[in-house]
Coordinates of C-alpha atoms and ligand atoms in Angstrom, one line a residue:
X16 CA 0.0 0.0 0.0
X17 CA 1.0 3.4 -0.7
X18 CA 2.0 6.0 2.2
X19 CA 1.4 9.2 2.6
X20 CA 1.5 12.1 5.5
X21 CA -0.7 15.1 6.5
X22 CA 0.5 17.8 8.9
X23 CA -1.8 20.1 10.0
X24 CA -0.9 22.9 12.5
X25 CA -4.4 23.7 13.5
X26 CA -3.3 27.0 15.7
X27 CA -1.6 28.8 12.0
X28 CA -4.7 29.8 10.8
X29 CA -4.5 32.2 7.8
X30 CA -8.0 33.6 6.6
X31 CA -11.3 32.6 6.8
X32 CA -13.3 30.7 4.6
X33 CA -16.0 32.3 2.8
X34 CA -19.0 30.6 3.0
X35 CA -19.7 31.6 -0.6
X36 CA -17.2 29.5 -1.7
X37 CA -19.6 26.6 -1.9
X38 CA -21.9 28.6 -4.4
X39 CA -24.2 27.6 -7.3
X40 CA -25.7 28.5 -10.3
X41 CA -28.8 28.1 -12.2
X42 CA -29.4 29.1 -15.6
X43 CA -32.6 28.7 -17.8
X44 CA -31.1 25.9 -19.7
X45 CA -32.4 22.8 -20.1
X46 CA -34.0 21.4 -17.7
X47 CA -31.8 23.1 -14.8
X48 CA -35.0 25.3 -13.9
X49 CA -37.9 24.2 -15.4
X50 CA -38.3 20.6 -14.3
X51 CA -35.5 21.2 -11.7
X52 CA -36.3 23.3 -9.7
X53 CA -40.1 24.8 -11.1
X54 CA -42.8 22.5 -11.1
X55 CA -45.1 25.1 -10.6
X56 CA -48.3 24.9 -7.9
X57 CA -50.4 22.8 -9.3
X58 CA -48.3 20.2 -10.1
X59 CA -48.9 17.1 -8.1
X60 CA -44.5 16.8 -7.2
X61 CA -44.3 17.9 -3.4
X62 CA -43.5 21.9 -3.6
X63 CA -43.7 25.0 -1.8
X64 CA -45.0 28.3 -3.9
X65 CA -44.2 25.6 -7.5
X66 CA -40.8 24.9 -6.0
X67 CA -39.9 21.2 -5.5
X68 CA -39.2 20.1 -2.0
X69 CA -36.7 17.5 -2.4
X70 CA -34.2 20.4 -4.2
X71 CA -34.7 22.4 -0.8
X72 CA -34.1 20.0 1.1
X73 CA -30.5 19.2 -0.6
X74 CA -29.4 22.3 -0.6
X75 CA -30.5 23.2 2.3
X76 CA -28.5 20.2 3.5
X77 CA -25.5 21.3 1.9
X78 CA -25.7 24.6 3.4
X79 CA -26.0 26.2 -0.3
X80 CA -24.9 30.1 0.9
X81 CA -25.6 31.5 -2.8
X82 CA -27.4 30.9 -5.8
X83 CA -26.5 33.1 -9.2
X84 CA -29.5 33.3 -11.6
X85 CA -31.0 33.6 -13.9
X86 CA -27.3 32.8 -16.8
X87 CA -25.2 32.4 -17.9
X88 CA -25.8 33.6 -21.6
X89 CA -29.5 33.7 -20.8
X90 CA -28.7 36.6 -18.6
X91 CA -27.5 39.0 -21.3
X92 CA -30.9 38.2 -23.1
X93 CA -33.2 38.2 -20.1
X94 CA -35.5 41.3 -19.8
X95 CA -36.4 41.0 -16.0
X96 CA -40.2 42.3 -16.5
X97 CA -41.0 39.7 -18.5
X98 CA -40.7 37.9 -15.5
X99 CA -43.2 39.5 -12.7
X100 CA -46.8 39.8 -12.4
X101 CA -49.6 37.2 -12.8
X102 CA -47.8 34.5 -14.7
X103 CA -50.3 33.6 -17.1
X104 CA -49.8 37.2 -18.5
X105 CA -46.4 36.8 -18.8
X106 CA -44.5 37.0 -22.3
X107 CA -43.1 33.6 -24.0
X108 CA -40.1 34.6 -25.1
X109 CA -37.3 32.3 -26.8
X110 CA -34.2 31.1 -25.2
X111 CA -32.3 32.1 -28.2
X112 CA -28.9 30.3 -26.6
X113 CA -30.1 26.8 -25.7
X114 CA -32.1 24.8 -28.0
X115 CA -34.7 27.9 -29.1
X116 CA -37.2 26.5 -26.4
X117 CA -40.3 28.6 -25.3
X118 CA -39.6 30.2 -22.3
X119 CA -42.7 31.2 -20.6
X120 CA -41.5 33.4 -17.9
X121 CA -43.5 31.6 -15.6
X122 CA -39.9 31.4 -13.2
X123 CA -39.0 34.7 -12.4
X124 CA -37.7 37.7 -10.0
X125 CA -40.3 36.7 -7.5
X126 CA -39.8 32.7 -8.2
X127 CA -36.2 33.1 -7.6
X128 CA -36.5 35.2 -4.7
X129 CA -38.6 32.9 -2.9
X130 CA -36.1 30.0 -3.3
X131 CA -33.4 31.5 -1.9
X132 CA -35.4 32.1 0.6
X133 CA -36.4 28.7 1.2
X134 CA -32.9 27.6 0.7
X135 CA -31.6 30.4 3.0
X136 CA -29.1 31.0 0.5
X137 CA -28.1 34.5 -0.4
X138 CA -29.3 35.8 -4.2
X139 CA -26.8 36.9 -6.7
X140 CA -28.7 38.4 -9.8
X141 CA -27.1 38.5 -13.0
X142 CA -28.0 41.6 -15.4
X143 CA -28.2 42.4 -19.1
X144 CA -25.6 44.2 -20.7
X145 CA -25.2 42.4 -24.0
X146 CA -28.4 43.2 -24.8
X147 CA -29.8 45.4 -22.0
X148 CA -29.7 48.6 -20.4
X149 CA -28.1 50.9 -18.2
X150 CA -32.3 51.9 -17.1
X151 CA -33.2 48.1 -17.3
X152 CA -30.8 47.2 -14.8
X153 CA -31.0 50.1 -12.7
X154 CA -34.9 49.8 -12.8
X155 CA -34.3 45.9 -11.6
X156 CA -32.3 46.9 -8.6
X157 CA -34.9 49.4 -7.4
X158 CA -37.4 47.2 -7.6
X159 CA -35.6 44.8 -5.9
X160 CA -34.0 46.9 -3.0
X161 CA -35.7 50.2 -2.4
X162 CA -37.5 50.6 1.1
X163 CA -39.9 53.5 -0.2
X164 CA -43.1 54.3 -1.9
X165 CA -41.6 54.4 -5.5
X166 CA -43.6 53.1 -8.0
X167 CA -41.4 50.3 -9.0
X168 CA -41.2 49.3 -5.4
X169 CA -45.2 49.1 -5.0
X170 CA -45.6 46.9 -8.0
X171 CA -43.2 44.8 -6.1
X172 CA -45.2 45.0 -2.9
X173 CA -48.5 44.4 -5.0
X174 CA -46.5 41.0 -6.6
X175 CA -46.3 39.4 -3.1
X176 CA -43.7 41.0 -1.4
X177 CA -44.0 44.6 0.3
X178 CA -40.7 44.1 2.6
X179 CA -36.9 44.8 0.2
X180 CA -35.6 41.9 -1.0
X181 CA -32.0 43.6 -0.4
X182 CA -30.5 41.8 -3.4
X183 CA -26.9 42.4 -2.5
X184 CA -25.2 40.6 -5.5
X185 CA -25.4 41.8 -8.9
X186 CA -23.4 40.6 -11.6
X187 CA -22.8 43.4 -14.6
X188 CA -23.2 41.5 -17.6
X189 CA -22.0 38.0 -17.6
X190 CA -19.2 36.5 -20.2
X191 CA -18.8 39.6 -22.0
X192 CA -16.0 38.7 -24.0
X193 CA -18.3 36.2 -25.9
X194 CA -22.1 35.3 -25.2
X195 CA -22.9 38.3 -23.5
X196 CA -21.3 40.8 -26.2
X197 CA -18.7 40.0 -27.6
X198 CA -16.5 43.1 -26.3
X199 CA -13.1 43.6 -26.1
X200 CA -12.1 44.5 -22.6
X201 CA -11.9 48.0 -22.9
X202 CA -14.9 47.9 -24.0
X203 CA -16.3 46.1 -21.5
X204 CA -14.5 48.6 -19.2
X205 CA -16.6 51.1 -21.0
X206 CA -19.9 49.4 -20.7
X207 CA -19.5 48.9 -17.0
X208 CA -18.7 52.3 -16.0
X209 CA -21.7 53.6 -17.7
X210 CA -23.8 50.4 -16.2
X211 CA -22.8 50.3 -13.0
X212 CA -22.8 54.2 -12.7
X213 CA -26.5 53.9 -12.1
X214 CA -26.9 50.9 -9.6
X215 CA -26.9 51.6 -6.1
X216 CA -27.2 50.5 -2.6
X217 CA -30.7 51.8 -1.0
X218 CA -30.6 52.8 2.7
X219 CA -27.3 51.3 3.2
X220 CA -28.1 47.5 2.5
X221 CA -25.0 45.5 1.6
X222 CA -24.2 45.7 -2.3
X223 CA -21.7 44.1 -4.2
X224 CA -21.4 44.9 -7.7
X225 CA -19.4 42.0 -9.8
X226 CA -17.5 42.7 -13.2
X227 CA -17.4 40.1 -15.8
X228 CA -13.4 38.5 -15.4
X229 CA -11.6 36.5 -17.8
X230 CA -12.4 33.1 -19.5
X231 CA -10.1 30.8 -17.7
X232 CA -6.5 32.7 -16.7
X233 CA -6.7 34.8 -19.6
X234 CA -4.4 37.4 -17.9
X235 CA -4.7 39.8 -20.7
X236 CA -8.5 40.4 -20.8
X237 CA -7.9 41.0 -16.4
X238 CA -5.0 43.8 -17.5
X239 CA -7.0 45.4 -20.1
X240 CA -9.9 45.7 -18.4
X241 CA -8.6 47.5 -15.5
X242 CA -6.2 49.5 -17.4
X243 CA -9.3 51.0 -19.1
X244 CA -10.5 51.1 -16.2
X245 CA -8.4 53.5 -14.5
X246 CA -9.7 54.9 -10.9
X247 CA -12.3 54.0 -10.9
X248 CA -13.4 51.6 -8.3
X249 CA -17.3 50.8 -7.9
X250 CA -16.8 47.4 -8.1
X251 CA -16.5 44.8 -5.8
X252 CA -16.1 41.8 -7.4
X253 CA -14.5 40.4 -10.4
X254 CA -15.2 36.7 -11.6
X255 CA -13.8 34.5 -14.3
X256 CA -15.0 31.4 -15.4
X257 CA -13.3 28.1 -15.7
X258 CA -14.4 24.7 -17.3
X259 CA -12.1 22.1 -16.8
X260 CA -14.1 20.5 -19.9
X261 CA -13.7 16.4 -20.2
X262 CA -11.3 14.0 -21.6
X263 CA -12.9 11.0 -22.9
X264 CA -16.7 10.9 -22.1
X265 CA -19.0 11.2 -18.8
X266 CA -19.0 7.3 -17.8
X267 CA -16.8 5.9 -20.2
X268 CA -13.1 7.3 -19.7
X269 CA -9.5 5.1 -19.4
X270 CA -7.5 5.7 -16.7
X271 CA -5.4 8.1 -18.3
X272 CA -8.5 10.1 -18.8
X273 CA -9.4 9.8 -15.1
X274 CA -6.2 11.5 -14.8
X275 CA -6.0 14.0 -17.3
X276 CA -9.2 15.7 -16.2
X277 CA -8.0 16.0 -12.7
X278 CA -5.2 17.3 -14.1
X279 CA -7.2 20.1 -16.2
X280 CA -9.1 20.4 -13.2
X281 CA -6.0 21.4 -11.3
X282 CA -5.0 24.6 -13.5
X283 CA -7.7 26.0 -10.5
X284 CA -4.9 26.8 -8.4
X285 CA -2.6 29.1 -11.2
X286 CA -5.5 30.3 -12.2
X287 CA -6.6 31.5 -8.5
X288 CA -3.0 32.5 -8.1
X289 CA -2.7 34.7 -11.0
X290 CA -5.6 36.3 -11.2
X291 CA -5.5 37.4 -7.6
X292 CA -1.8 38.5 -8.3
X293 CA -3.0 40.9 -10.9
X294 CA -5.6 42.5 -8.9
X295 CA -2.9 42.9 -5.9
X296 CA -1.4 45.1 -8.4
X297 CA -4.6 47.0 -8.8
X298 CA -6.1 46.4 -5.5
X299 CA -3.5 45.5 -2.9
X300 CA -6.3 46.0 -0.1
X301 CA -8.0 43.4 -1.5
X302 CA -11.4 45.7 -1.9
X303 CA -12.1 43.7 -4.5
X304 CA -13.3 39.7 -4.2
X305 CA -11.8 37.3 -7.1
X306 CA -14.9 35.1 -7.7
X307 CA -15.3 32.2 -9.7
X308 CA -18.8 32.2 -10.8
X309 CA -18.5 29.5 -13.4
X310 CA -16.8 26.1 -13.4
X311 CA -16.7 22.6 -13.5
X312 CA -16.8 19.5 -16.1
X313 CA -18.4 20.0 -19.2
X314 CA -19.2 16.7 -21.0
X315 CA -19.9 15.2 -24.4
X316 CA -23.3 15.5 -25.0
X317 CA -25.1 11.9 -23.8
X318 CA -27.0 10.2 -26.5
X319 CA -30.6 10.8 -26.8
X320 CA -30.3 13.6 -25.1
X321 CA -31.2 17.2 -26.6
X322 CA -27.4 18.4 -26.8
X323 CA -28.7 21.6 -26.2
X324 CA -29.7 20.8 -22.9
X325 CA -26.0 20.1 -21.3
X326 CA -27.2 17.1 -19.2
X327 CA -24.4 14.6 -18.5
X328 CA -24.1 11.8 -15.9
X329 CA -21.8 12.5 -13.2
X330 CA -19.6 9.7 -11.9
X331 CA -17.0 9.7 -9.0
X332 CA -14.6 11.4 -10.9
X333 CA -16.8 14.4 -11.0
X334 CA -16.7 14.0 -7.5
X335 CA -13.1 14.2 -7.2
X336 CA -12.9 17.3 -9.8
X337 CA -15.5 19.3 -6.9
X338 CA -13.7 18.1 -4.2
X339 CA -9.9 19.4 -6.0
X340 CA -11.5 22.5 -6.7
X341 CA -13.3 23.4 -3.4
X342 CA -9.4 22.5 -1.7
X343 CA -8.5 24.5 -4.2
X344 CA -10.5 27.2 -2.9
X345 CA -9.9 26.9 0.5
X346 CA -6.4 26.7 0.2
X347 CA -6.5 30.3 -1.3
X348 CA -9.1 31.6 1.0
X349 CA -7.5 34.7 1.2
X350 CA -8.0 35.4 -2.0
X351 CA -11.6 33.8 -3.2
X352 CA -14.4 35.1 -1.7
X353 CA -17.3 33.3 -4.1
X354 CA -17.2 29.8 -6.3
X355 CA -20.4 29.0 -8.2
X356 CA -20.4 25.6 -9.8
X357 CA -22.1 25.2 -12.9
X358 CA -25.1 24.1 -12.1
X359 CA -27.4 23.3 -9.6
X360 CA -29.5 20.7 -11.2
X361 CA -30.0 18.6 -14.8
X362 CA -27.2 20.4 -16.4
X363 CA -23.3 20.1 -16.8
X364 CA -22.0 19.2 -13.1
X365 CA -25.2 18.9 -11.0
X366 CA -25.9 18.4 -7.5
X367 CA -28.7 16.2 -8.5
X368 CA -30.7 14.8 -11.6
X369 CA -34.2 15.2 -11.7
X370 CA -37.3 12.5 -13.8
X371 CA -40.4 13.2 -13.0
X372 CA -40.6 13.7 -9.2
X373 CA -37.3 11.4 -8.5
X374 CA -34.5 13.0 -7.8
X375 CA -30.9 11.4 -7.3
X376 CA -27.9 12.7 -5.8
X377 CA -25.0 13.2 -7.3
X378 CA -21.3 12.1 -6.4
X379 CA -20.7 16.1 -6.5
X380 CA -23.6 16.8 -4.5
X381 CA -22.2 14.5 -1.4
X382 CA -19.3 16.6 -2.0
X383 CA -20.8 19.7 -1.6
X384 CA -22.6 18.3 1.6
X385 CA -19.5 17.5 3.2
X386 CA -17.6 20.0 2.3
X387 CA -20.0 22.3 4.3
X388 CA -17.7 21.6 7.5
X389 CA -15.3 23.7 5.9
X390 CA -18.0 27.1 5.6
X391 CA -17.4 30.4 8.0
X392 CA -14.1 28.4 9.5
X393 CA -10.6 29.2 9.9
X394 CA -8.2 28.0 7.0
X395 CA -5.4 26.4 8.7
X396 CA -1.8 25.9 7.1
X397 CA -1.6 21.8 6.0
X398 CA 0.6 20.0 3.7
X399 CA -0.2 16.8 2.0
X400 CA 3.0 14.4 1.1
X401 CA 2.7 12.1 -1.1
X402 CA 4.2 10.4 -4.4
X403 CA 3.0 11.9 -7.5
X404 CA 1.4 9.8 -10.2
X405 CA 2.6 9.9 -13.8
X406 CA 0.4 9.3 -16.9
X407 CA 0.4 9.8 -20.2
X408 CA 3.7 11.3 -21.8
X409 CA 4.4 13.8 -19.5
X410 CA 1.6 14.1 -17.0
X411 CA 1.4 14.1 -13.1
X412 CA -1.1 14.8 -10.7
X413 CA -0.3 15.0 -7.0
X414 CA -0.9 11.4 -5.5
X415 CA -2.9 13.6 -2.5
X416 CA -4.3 16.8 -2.2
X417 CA -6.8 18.5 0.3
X418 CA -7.3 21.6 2.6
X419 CA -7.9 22.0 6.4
X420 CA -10.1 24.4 8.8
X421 CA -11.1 24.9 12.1
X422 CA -14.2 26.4 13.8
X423 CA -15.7 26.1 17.5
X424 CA -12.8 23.8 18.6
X425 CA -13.3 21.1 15.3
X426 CA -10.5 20.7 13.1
X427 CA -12.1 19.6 9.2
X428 CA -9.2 18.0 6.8
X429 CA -10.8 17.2 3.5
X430 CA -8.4 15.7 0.7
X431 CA -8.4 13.3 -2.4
X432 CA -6.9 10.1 -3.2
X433 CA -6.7 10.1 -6.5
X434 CA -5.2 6.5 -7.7
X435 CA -7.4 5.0 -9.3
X436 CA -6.1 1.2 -8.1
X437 CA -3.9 1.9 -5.1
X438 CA -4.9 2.6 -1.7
X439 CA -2.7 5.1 1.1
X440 CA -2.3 4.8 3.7
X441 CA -2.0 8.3 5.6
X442 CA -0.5 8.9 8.8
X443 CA -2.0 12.4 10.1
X444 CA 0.2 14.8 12.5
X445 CA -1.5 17.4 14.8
X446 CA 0.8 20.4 15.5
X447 CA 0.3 22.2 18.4
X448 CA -2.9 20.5 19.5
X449 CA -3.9 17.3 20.0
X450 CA -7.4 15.3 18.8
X451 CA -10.2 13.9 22.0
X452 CA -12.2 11.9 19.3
X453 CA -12.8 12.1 15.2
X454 CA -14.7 10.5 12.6
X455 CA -13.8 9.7 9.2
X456 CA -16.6 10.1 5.6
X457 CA -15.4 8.5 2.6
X458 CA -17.3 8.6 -0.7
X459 CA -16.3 6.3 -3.3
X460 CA -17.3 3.9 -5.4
X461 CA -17.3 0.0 -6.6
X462 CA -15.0 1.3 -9.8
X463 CA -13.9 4.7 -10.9
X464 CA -16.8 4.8 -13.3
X465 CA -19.4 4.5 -10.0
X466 CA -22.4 6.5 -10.6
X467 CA -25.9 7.1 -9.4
X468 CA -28.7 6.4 -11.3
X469 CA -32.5 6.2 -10.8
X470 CA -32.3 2.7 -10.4
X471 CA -28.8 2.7 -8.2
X472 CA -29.8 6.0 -6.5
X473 CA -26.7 5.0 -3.6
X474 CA -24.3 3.5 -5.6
X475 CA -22.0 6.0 -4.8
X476 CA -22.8 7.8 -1.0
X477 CA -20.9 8.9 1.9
X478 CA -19.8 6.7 4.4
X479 CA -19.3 7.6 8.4
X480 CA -17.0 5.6 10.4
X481 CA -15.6 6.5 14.1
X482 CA -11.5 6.8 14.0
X483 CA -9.2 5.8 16.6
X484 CA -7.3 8.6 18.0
X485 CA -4.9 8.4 21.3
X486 CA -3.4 11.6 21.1
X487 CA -0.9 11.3 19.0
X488 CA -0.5 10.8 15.3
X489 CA -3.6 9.2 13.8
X490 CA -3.6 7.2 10.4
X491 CA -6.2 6.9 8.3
X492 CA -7.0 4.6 5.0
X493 CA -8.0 6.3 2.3
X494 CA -9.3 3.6 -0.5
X495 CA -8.3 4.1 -4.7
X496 CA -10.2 7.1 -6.2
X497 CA -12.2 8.7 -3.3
X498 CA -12.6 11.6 -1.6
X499 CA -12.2 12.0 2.3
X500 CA -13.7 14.1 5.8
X501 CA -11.5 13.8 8.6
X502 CA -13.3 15.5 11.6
X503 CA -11.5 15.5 14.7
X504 CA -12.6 17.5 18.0
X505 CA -9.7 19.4 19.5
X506 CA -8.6 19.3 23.2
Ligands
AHR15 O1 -23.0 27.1 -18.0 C1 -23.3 27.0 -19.3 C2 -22.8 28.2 -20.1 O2 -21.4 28.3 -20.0 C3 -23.2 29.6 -19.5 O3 -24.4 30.0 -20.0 C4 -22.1 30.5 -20.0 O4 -21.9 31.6 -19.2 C5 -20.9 29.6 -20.1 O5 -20.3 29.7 -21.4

């Protein structure tokens, strides 16, 4: 068996990690909303207000802290007043960017509002820009946010809800370098002084507006844009998306695929790095948050399956990519204040899939759930030894990677193993501190292909087990291809 070591000085604790780290996204695509999330009233699946139960219930499990609606690409085609009001008035419009479906509005400001609330997950509203306006998405903010007797704000009141939503995220445009425009940065620069010149807070509620940031590390479009940018400075965040795509297909990959895609998956951390880096040179106060408000795998499309649609099956190697990633994060929590992994449900990387009124969980969703251990805590210095594994011509991966955090007196290590055949065996070293008792969750599966389906809902769940610790170093198993939860209470 294969050996490894952890140390962990649970006393060097470096920033704290932002809840909003463990962030989603929904987009009206596919069947990530409607069918997802939307069933509407009437319809005889177990919902609150239209809105399915059994989704509430996961994320509320997982502790989802914020949901960005409604794109995406739909975002920079979405005209906000199409969606409030009494929904059999509302406008079918056409979702022009995935699969020219009727979209009958019937989800909207009010829809989204109330899920998050459910949830108790924080909103993060995405404007038009691409095809929008400056008025548009001032108008949606006041209607939103302001406290007073404004006309906007009564219609809001007379749609259900008299008290301010105090909507503090609001993304300016999203992808602007392609689906949402097409601008060069400077352009972009342009567009968002004049955009976000006109969107404010209202009687001093928390507001955060975000810029669109690069696709991937594209340092350029980051230097551009706040060279044209010059002074000014009322922004708050800036987010770049990242897709660590595929290699081979959604079940069926070799092992050299397995690796490779943790490997793409990996070019997180640079990416983290460098961006961050650039806006030190900007922003050394670190005013404003780098945010990643898109990533994750992005499959072939699955046969019979609309391709427009994005749905793919997600195996434990999905699982592995969310649990890289969110180390990833928490690694660098000093300089990521949001993640938002695309998307919630039915499309590219979901928590769960949806049929009718089953819903099954995901290998990525049990990440997200356990990974919750890790939200509001301390990030604590650790460092993960362990051989590196080869593939391919030139490839390596690390043979063990994870991140650790403490919060009222519980120290939470989270880490992959990710050989797909071998087993390590870890031994675990407390600095400065010393464990009174600790459990151990491992998810993995029969083979690295292991999935959940319908049929095999738990082929693939988390498992609890109590570990032995006597003060002193403790060692743990971690088994081929699987990702771990070591939570140990601190004396
Ligand atoms: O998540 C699917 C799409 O990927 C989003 O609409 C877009 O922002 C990105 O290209």
């Amino acid at each position: 068996m294969a050996t490894a070591s952890i140390d962990v000085y649970p006393r060097l604790a470096f920033a704290t990690i932002n809840p909003n780290i463990f962030g989603h996204f929904a987009e009206h695509l596919g069947e990530c909303i409607y069918g997802g999330i939307w069933v509407g009233e009437d319809s005889p699946i177990p919902n609150t207000d239209g809105i399915r139960n059994d989704i509430v219930g996961l994320l509320r499990a997982m502790k989802a802290p914020v949901i960005r609606w409604p794109g995406g690409c739909f975002a920079d085609d979405y005209h906000w007043e199409n969606g409030i009001g009494p929904r059999d008035s509302r406008p079918r419009t056409i979702n022009i960017h995935w699969g020219e479906v009727i979209e009958t509005n019937h989800f909207g400001t009010h829809e989204f509002l109330r899920l998050c609330e459910l949830v108790g997950a924080q909103p993060y509203l995405c404007g038009n820009v691409g095809s929008g306006s400056p008025r548009e998405m001032r108008d949606w903010v006041e209607y939103c946010n302001f406290p007073g007797d404004s006309t906007r704000a009564l219609a809001r009141a007379a749609n259900g809800h008299p008290e301010p939503y105090g909507v503090r995220y609001w993304g300016v445009g999203n992808e602007n370098w392609g689906c949402g425009g097409n601008f060069d940065p400077e352009d972009y620069a342009v567009e968002y002084k004049r955009f976000s010149t006109f969107l404010r807070p209202f009687a001093r509620q928390p507001f955060s507006l975000i810029a669109c940031g690069p696709n991937g590390n594209n340092v350029d479009w980051s230097r551009r844009f706040f060279t044209k940018l010059g002074g000014y400075r009322h922004l708050h965040g800036f987010a770049a998306h990242y897709y660590c795509g595929t290699a081979g297909a959604s079940t069926e990959y070799s092992d050299e695929q397995w690796y490779q895609l943790l490997d793409q998956a990996g070019r997180m951390e640079p990416l983290v790095k460098q961006q961050r880096a650039l806006l030190d040179s900007v922003d050394p106060d670190r005013r404003i948050g780098l945010i990643v408000d898109e990533w994750g795998t992005w499959h072939p499309a699955q046969a019979g399956r609309n391709p427009a649609f994005l749905w793919q099956q997600n195996t434990i190697r999905d699982g592995l990519v969310a649990a890289l990633t969110l180390d990833i994060f928490c690694r660098h929590a000093d300089k990521v204040v949001m993640g938002n992994i695309a998307q919630t449900f039915n499309v590219l990387q979901a928590m769960a899939l949806t049929e009718g009124d089953k819903m099954v969980v995901t290998p990525t969703g049990h990440v997200f759930t356990m990974y919750a251990a890790h939200q509001g805590a301390a990030a604590v210095h650790a460092h993960f030894h362990a051989d590196a594994i080869a593939y391919g011509a030139n490839g390596h991966v690390p043979g063990l990677a994870g991140s650790a955090s403490v919060k009222d007196g519980q120290l939470v290590i989270t880490a992959i193993n990710a050989n797909v055949s071998e087993p390590l065996e870890s031994t675990l070293k407390l600095h400065g501190a010393e464990a009174a008792s600790g459990s151990l969750t491992l998810l993995s599966g029969a083979d690295i292909h292991a999935h959940n389906t319908f049929e095999q809902p738990d082929a693939v769940q988390p498992r609890e087990t109590a570990l032995e610790v006597g003060g002193g170093d403790v060692t743990i198993t971690l088994p081929p291809a699987c990702v771990a939860l070591v939570r140990l209470a601190l004396r």
